[in-house]
CSV table of C-alpha atoms in Angstrom, one decimal:
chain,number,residue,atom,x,y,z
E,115,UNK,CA,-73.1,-20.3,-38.9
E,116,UNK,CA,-76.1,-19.8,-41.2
E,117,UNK,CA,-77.9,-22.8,-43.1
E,118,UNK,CA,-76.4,-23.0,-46.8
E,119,UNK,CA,-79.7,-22.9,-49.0
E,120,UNK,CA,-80.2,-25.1,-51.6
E,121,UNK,CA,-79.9,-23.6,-55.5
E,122,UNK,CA,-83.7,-23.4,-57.4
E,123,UNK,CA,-84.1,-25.6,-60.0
E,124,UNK,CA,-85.8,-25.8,-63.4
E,125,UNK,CA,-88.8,-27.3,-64.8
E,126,UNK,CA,-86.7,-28.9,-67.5
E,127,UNK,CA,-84.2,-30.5,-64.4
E,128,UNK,CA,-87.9,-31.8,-63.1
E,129,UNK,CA,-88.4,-33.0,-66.2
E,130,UNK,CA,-85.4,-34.6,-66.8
E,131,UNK,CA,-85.3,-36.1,-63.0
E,132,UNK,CA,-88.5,-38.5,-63.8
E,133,UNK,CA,-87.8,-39.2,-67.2
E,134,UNK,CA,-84.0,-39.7,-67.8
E,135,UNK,CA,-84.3,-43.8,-66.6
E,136,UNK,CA,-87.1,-44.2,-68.4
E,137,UNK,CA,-85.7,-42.5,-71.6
E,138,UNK,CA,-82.0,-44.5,-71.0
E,139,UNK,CA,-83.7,-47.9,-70.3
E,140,UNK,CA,-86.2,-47.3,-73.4
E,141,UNK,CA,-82.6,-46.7,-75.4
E,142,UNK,CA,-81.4,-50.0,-74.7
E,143,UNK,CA,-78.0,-50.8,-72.3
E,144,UNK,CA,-75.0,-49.2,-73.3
E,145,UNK,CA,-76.6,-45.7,-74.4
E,146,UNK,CA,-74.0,-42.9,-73.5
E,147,UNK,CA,-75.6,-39.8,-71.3
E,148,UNK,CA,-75.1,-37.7,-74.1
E,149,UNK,CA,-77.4,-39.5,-76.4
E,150,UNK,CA,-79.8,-39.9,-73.7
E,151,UNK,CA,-79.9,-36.3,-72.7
E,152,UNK,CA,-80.2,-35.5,-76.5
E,153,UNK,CA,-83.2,-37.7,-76.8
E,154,UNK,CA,-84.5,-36.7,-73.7
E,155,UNK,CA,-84.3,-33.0,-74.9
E,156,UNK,CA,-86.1,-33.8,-78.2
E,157,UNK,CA,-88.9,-34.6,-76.1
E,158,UNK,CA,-88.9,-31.9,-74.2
E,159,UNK,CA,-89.1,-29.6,-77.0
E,160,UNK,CA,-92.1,-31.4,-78.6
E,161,UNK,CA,-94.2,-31.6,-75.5
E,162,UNK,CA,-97.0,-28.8,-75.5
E,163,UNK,CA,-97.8,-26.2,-72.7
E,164,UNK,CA,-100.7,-28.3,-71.3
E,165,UNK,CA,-98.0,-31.1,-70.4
E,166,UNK,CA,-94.9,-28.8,-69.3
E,167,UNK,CA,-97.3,-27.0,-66.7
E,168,UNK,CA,-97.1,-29.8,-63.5
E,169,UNK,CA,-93.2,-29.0,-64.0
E,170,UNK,CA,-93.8,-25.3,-64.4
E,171,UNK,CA,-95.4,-25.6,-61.4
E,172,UNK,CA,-92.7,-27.6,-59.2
E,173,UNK,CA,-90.3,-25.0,-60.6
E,174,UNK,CA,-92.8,-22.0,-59.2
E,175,UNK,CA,-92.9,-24.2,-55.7
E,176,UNK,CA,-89.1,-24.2,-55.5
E,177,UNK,CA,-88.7,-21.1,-56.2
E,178,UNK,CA,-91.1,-19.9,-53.2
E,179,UNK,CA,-88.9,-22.3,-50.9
E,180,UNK,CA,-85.7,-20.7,-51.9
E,181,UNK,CA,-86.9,-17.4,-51.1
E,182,UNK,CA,-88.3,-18.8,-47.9
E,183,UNK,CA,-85.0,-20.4,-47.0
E,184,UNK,CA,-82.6,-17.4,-47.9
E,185,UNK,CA,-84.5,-15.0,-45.6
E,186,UNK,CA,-84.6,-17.3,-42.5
E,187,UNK,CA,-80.5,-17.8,-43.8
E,188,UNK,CA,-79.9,-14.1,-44.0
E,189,UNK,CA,-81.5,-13.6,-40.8
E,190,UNK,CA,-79.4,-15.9,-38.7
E,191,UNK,CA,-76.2,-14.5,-40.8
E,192,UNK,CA,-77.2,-10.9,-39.4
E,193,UNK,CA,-77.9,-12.1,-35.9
E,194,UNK,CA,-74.1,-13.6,-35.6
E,195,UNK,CA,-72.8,-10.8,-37.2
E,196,UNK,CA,-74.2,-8.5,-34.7
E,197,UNK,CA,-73.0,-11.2,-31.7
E,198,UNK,CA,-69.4,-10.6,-33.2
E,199,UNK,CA,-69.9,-7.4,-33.1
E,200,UNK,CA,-71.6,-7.1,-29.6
E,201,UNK,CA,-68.6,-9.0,-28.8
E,202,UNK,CA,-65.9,-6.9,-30.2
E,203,UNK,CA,-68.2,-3.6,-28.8
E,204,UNK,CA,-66.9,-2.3,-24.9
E,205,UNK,CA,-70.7,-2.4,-23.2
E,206,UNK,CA,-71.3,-0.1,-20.1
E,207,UNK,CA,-68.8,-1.0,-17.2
E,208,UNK,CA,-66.1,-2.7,-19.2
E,209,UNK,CA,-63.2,-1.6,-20.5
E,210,UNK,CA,-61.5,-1.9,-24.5
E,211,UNK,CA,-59.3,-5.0,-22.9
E,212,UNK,CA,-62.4,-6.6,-22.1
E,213,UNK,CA,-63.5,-7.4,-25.5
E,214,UNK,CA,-63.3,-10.1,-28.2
E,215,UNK,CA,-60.5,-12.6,-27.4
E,216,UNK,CA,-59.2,-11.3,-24.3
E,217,UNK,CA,-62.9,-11.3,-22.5
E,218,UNK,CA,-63.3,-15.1,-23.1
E,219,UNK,CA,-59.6,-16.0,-22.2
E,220,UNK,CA,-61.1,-13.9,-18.7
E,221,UNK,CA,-64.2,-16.4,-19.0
E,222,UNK,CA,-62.0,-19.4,-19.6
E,223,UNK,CA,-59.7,-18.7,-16.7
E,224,UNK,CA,-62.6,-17.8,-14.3
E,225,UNK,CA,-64.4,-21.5,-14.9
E,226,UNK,CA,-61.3,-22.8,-14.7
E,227,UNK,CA,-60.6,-21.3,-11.0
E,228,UNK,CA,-64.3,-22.0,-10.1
E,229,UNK,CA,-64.1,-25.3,-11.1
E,230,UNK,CA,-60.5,-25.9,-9.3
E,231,UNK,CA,-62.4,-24.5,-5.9
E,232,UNK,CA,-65.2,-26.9,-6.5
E,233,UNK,CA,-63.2,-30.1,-6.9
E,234,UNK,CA,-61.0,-28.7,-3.6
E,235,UNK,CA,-64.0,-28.5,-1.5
E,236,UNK,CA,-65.4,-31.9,-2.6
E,237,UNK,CA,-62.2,-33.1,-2.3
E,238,UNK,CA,-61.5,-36.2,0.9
E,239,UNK,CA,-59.6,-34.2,3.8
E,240,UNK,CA,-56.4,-36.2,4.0
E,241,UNK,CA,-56.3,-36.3,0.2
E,242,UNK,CA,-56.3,-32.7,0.5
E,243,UNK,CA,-53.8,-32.5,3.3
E,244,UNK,CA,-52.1,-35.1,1.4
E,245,UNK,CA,-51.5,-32.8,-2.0
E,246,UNK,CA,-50.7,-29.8,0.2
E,247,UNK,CA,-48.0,-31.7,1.7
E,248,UNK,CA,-46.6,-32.6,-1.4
E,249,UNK,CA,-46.2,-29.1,-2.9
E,250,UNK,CA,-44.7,-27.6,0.2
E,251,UNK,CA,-42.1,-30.1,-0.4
E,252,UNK,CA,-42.0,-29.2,-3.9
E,253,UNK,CA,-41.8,-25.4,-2.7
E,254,UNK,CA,-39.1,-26.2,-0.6
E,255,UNK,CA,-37.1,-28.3,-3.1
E,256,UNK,CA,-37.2,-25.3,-5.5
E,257,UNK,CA,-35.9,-22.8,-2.8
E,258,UNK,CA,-33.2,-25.1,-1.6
E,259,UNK,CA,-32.3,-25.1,-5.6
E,260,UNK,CA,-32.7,-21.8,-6.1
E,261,UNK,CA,-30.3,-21.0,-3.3
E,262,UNK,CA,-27.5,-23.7,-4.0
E,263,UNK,CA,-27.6,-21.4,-7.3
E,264,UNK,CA,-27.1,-18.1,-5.8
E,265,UNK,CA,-24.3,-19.5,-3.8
E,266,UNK,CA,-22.9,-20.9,-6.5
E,267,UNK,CA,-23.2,-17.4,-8.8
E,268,UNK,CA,-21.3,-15.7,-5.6
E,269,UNK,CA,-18.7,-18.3,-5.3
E,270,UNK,CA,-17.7,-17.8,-8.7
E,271,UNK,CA,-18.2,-14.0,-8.5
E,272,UNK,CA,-15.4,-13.8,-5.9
E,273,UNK,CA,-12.8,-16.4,-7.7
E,274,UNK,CA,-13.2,-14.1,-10.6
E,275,UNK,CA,-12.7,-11.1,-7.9
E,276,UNK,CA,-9.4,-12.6,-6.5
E,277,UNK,CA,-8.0,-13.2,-10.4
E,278,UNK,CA,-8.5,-9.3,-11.2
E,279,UNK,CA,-6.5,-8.6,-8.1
E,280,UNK,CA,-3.8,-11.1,-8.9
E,281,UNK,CA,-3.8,-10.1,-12.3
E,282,UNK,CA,-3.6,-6.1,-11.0
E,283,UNK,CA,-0.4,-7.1,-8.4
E,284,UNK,CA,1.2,-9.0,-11.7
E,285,UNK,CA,1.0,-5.6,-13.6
E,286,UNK,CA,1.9,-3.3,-11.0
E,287,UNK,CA,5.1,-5.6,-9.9
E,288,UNK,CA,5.9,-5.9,-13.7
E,289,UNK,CA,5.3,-1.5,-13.3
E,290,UNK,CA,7.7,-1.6,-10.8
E,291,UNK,CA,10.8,-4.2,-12.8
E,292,UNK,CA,10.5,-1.8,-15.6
E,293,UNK,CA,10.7,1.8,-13.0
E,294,UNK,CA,13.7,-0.6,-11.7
E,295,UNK,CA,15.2,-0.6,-15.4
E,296,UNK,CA,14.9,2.6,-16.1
E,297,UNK,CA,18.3,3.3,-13.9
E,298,UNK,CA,20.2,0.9,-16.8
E,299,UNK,CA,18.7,2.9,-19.6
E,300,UNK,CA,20.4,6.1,-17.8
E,301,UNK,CA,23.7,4.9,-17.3
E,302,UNK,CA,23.7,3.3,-21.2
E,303,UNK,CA,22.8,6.9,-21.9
E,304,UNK,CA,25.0,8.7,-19.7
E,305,UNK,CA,27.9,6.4,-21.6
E,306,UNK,CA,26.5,7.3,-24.8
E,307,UNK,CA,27.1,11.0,-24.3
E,308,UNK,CA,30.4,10.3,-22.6
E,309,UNK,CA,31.8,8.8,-25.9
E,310,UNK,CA,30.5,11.7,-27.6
E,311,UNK,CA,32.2,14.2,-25.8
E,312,UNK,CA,35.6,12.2,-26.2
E,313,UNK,CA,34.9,12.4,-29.9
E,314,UNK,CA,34.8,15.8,-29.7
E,315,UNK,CA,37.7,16.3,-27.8
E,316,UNK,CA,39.8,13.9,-30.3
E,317,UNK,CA,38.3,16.1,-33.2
E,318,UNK,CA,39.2,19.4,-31.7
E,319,UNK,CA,42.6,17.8,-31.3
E,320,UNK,CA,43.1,16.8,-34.7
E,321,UNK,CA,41.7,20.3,-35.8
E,322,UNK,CA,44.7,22.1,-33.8
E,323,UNK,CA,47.2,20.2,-35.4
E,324,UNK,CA,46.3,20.4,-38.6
E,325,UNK,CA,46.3,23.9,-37.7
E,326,UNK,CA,49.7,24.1,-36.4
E,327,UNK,CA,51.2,22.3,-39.9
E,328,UNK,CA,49.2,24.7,-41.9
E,329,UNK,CA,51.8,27.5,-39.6
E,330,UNK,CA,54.9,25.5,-40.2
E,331,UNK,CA,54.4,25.4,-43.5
E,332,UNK,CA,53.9,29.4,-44.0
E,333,UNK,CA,57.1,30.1,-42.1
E,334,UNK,CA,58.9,27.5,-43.8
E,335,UNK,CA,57.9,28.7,-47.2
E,336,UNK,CA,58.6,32.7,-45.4
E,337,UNK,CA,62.1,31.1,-44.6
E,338,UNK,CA,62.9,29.6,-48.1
E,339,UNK,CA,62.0,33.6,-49.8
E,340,UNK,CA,63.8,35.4,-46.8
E,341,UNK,CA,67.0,33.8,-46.9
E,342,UNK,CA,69.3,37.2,-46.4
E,343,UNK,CA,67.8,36.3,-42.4
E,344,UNK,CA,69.8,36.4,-39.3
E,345,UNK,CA,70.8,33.4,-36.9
E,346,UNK,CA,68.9,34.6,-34.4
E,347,UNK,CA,65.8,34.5,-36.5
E,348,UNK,CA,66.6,30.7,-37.3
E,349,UNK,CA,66.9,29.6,-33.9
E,350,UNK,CA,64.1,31.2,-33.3
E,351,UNK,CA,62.5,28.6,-35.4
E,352,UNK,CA,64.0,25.9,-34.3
E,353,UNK,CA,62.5,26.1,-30.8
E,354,UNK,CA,59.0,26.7,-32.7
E,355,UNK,CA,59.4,23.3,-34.5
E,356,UNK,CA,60.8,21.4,-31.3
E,357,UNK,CA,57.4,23.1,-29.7
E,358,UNK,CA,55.6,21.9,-32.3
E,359,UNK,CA,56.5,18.7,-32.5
E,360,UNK,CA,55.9,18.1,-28.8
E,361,UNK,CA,52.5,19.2,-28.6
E,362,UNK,CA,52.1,17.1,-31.4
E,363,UNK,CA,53.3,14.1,-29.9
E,364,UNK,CA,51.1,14.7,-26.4
């Protein structure tokens, strides 16, 4: 990061640097900063060209040093802008994924395996042998884990494999009770229609005799206007109304 530079000052602040104790202690104790700035601008003011000029001189000085100081600032701010940017900027042989963060979590990673294979070969040999024994077992610990868990996943695999066949026996016996039932539902029906047809009978039954008393009645009234008839014609309605009346009782 570039040096911050320090701001240029005035030949009044050089002024008022030497001066402002001397004016404030010449004031007596107690005097405010605004009364001594006041008098130590009134004297500013009445001081001639001749006596300003050391101060317009310092103020000339700093001027050159913050000029001085901004370049050699503004010249390290453009080299690490152009190091970002170098950074950020694929060079020949590498690639786009190479650059900016990326390239130094590459860096990082490659000091880190470096420094790993350094410690290893300075390492004591049983130490070594020692460490290697250790994460074998932790190798084998994690398979032996990792396989109690597959068995575990299978074993749970098939329980849920036998309760979808239990479940599909359950249905297909419950399938068959209702088949089984359906034998019930045709007989209720089969009795259903069977009443029915005796209704029909009993209606076609009550249809003839009313139609055999509508008959009656049209002789009897042809009997009452005929009356000038013969016997024979009268027992000849006598066996019609005994005929009547039995098929009236069956």
């Amino acid at each position: 990061m570039a040096p911050s530079v320090a701001r240029t000052r005035t030949s009044f602040q050089f002024f008022q640097a030497e001066n402002l104790g001397i004016v404030k202690k010449e004031m007596g104790a107690g005097t405010s900063m605004g009364a001594a700035m006041t008098e130590l601008s009134a004297r500013w003011k009445s001081m001639s060209d001749t006596a300003r000029a050391p101060y317009f001189e310092m103020e000339e000085q700093d001027r050159q040093r913050y000029m001085k100081e901004s370049a050699i600032a503004d010249a390290e701010a453009a080299a690490e802008q152009r190091a970002r940017r170098d950074k950020l900027t694929a060079k020949e042989g590498e690639s786009s994924s190479m650059r900016g963060a990326r390239a130094r979590v590459e860096k990082e990673r490659e000091h880190k395996k470096k420094t790993k294979m350094r410690r290893i070969a300075e390492m004591d040999p049983e130490k070594l042998a020692e460490r290697r024994r250790i994460k074998e077992q932790k190798d084998a610990e994690t398979r032996e884990r990792q396989r109690r868990r597959e068995e575990k996943e299978k074993a749970v695999a098939e329980r849920h494999r036998k309760l979808d066949k239990a479940e599909s026996v359950k249905a297909s016996k419950r399938l068959e009770y209702l088949l089984k039932q359906s034998s019930i539902f045709s007989k209720m029906k089969m009795g259903i229609q069977h009443n029915n047809s005796e209704g029909g009978k009993k209606e076609d039954a009550s249809k003839s005799v009313s139609h055999h008393r509508q008959g009656q009645a049209g002789k009897i009234g042809k009997k009452t206007s005929g009356s000038d008839v013969g016997g024979d014609d009268d027992d000849d309605d006598d066996e019609e109304e005994e005929e009547h009346v039995f098929l009236t009782k069956q």
